[in-house]
Coordinates of C-alpha atoms in Angstrom, one line a residue:
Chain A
X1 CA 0.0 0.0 0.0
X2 CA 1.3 3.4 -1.0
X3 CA 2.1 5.9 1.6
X4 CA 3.0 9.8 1.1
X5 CA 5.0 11.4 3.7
X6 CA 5.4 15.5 3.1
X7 CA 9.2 17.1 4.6
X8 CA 10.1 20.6 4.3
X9 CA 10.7 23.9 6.5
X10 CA 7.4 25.0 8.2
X11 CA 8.8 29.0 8.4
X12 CA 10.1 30.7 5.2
X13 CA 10.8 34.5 4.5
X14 CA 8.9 36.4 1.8
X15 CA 10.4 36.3 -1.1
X16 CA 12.1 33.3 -0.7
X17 CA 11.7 30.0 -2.3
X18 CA 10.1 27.0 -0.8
X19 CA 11.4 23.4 -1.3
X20 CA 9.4 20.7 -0.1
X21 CA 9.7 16.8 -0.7
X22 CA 7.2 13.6 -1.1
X23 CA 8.6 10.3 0.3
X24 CA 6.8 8.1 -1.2
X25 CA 6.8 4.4 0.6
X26 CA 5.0 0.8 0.0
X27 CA 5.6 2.0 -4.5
X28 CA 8.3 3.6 -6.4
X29 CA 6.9 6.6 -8.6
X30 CA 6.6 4.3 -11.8
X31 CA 3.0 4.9 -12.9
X32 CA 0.6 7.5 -12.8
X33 CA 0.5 11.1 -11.8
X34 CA 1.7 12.8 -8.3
X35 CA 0.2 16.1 -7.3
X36 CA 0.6 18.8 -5.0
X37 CA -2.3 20.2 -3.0
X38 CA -2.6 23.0 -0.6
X39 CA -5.3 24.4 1.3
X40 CA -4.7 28.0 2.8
X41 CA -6.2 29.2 5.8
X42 CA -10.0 29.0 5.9
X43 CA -10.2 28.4 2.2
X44 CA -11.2 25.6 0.0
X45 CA -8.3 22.9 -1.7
X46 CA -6.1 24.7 -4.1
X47 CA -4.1 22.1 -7.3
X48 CA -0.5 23.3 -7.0
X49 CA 0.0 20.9 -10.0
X50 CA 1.5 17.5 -11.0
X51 CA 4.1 15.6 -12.5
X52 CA 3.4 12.4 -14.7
X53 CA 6.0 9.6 -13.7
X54 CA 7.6 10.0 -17.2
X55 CA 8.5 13.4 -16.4
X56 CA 5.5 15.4 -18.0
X57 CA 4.4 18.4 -15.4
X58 CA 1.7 20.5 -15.2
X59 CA 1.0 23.4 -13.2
X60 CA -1.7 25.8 -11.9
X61 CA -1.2 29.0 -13.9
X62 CA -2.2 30.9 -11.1
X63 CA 1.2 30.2 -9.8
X64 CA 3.0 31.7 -13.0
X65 CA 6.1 30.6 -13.2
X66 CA 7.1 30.6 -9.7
X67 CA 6.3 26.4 -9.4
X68 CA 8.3 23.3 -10.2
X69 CA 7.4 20.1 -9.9
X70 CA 10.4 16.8 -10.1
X71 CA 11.1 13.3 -9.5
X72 CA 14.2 12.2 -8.3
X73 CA 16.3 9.6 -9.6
X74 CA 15.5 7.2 -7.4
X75 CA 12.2 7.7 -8.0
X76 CA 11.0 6.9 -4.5
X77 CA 10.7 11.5 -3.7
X78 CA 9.0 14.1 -5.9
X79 CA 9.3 17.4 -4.9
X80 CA 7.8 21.2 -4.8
X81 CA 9.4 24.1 -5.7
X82 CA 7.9 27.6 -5.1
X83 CA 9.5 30.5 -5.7
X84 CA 9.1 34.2 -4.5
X85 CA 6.9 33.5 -1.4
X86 CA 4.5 35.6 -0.2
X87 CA 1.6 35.3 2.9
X88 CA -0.6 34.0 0.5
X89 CA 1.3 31.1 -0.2
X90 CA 0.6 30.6 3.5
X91 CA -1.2 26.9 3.7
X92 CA -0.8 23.0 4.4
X93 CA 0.6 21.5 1.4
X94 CA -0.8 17.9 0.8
X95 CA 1.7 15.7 -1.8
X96 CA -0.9 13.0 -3.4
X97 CA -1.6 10.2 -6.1
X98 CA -3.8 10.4 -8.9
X99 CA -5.1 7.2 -9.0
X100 CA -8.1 5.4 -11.5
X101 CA -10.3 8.7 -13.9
X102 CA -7.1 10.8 -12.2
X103 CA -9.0 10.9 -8.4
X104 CA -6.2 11.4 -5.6
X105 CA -7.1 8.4 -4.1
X106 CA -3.7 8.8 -1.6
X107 CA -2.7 11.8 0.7
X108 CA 0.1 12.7 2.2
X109 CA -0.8 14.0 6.0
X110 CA -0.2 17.5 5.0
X111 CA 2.3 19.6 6.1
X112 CA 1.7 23.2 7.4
X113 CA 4.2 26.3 5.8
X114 CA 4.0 29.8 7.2
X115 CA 5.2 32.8 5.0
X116 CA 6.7 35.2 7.6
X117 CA 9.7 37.3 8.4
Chain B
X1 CA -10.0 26.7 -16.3
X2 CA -13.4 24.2 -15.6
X3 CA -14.9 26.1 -12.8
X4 CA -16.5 24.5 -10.5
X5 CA -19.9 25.3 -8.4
X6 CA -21.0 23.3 -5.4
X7 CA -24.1 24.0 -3.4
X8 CA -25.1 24.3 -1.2
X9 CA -21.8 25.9 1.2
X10 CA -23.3 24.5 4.3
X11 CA -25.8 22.3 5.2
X12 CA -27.2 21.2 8.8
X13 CA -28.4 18.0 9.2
X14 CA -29.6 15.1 11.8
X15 CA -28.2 11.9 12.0
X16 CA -29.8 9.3 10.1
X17 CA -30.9 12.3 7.6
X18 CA -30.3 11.7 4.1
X19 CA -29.0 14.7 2.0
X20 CA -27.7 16.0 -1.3
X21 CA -24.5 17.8 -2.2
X22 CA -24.6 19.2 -5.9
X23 CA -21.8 20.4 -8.2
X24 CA -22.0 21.7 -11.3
X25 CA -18.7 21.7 -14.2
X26 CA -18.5 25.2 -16.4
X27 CA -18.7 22.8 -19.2
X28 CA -18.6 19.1 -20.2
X29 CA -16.7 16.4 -17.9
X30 CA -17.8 13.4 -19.0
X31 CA -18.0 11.4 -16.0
X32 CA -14.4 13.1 -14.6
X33 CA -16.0 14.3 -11.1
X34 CA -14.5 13.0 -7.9
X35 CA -16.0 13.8 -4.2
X36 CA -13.9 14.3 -1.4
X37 CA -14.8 14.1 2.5
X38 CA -12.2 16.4 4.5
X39 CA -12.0 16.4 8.4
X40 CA -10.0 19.2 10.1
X41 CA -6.7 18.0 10.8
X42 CA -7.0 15.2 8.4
X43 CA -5.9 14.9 4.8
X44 CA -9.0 14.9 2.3
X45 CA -10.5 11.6 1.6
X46 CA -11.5 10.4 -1.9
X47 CA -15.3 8.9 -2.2
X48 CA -15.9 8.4 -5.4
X49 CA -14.5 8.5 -8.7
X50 CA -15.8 9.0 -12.2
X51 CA -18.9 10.2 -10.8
X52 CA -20.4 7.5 -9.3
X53 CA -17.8 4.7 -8.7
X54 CA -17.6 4.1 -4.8
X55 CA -13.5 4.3 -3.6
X56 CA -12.9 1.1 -2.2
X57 CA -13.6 0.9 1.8
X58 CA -16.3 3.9 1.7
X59 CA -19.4 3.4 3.1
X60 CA -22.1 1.9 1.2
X61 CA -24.7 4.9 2.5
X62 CA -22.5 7.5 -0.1
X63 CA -23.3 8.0 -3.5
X64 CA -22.8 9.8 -6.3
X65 CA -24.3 10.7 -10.2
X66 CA -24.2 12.3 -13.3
X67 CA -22.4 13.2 -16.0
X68 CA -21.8 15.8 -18.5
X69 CA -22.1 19.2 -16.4
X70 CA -24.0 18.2 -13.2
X71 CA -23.3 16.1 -10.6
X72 CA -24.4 14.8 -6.9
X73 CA -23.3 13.5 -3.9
X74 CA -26.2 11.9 -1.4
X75 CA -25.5 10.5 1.8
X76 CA -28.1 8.4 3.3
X77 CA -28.8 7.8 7.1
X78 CA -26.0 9.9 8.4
X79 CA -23.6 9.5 10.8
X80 CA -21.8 11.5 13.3
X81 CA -18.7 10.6 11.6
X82 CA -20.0 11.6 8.4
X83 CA -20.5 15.4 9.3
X84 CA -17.0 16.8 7.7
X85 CA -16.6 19.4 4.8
X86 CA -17.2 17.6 1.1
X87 CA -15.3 19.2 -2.1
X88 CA -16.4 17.8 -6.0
X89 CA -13.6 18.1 -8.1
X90 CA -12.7 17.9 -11.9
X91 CA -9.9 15.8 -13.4
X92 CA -11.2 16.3 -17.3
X93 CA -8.4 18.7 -17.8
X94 CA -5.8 20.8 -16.2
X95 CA -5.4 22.6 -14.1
X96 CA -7.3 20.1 -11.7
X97 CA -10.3 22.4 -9.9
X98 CA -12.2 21.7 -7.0
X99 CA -15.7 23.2 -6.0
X100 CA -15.8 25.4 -3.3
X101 CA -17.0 23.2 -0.5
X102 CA -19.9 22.1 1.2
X103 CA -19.6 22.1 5.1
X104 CA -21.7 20.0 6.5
X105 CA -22.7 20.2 10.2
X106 CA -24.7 18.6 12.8
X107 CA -27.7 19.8 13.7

């Protein structure tokens, strides 16, 4: 059974980039999409975007071009990169599978970043 | 973008009530709606798929229909565990878009 386990700093600085990483357990990344998630505070669930396991990525274009989205080699980590920070990008980041008609039928827990100086 | 509109926002309900969550696409999904249950705390939970196909493990008492441009989500004879905040979203095209949430409460 697949697990998702979300890693990164839960504090960065305005302007700044934010790195976070997937571990994904019980599966290497060899099939279907992986997205990121977030929710910001009192709002509804926000797609970040999502990489194919080929390498293919799509993104929000809300985000511009601040977002990147990558496997790793070992294709057991995908990772988030956002640059340019601001409080809005205030929010618990969820990592996640698209699974059968592209539902995100696995979650990572979530894990919560503040934008703040 | 597919924008999608879920009504009602909130809804207050007793247990063993039986009520109706309704989303509708900006334009033709097929059958590329997904429902989600989301507790605080908790990462969202996928119900169904494709519209109406039940996620493995979820309770037979959830449902969901349609296709095209409108969709439901009923839950029959509710439970206390059931009261939670329910999101529809799209996967006919990116970027993925969710509705904006129906909170469901116990009344």
């Amino acid at each position: 059974q697949v697990e998702l386990q979300e890693s990164g700093p839960g504090v960065v600085k305005p302007s700044e980039t934010l790195s976070l990483t997937c571990n994904v357990s019980g599966d290497s990344i060899s099939s279907f999409y992986w997205s990121w998630i977030r929710q910001s505070p009192g709002k509804g669930l926000e797609w970040v975007g999502h990489i194919y396991f080929r390498g293919a990525t799509d993104y929000n274009l809300s985000l511009k071009n601040r977002v990147s989205i990558s496997i790793d080699s070992s294709k057991t980590h995908f990772s988030l990169t956002l640059g340019s920070v601001t409080a809005a990008d205030t929010a618990v980041y969820y990592c996640a599978r698209q699974g059968k008609y592209y539902g995100i039928d696995v979650w990572g827990p979530g894990t919560a970043v503040i934008v703040s100086s | 973008d597919i924008q999608m509109t879920q009504t009602p926002s909130s809804l207050s309900a007793f247990v063993g009530d039986r009520v109706t969550i309704t989303c509708r696409a900006g334009q033709n999904i097929d059958k590329f709606l997904n429902w989600y249950q989301h507790k605080p705390g908790k990462s969202p939970r996928l119900l169904v798929y494709a519209a109406s196909t039940l996620q493995s493990g979820v309770p037979l008492r959830f449902s969901g229909s349609g296709s095209g441009t409108d969709f439901t989500l009923t839950i029959t004879n509710l439970q206390p565990e059931d009261f939670a905040t329910y999101y529809c979203q799209q996967s006919h095209g990116v970027p993925l878009t969710f509705g904006g949430g129906t909170r469901l409460q116990i009344k």
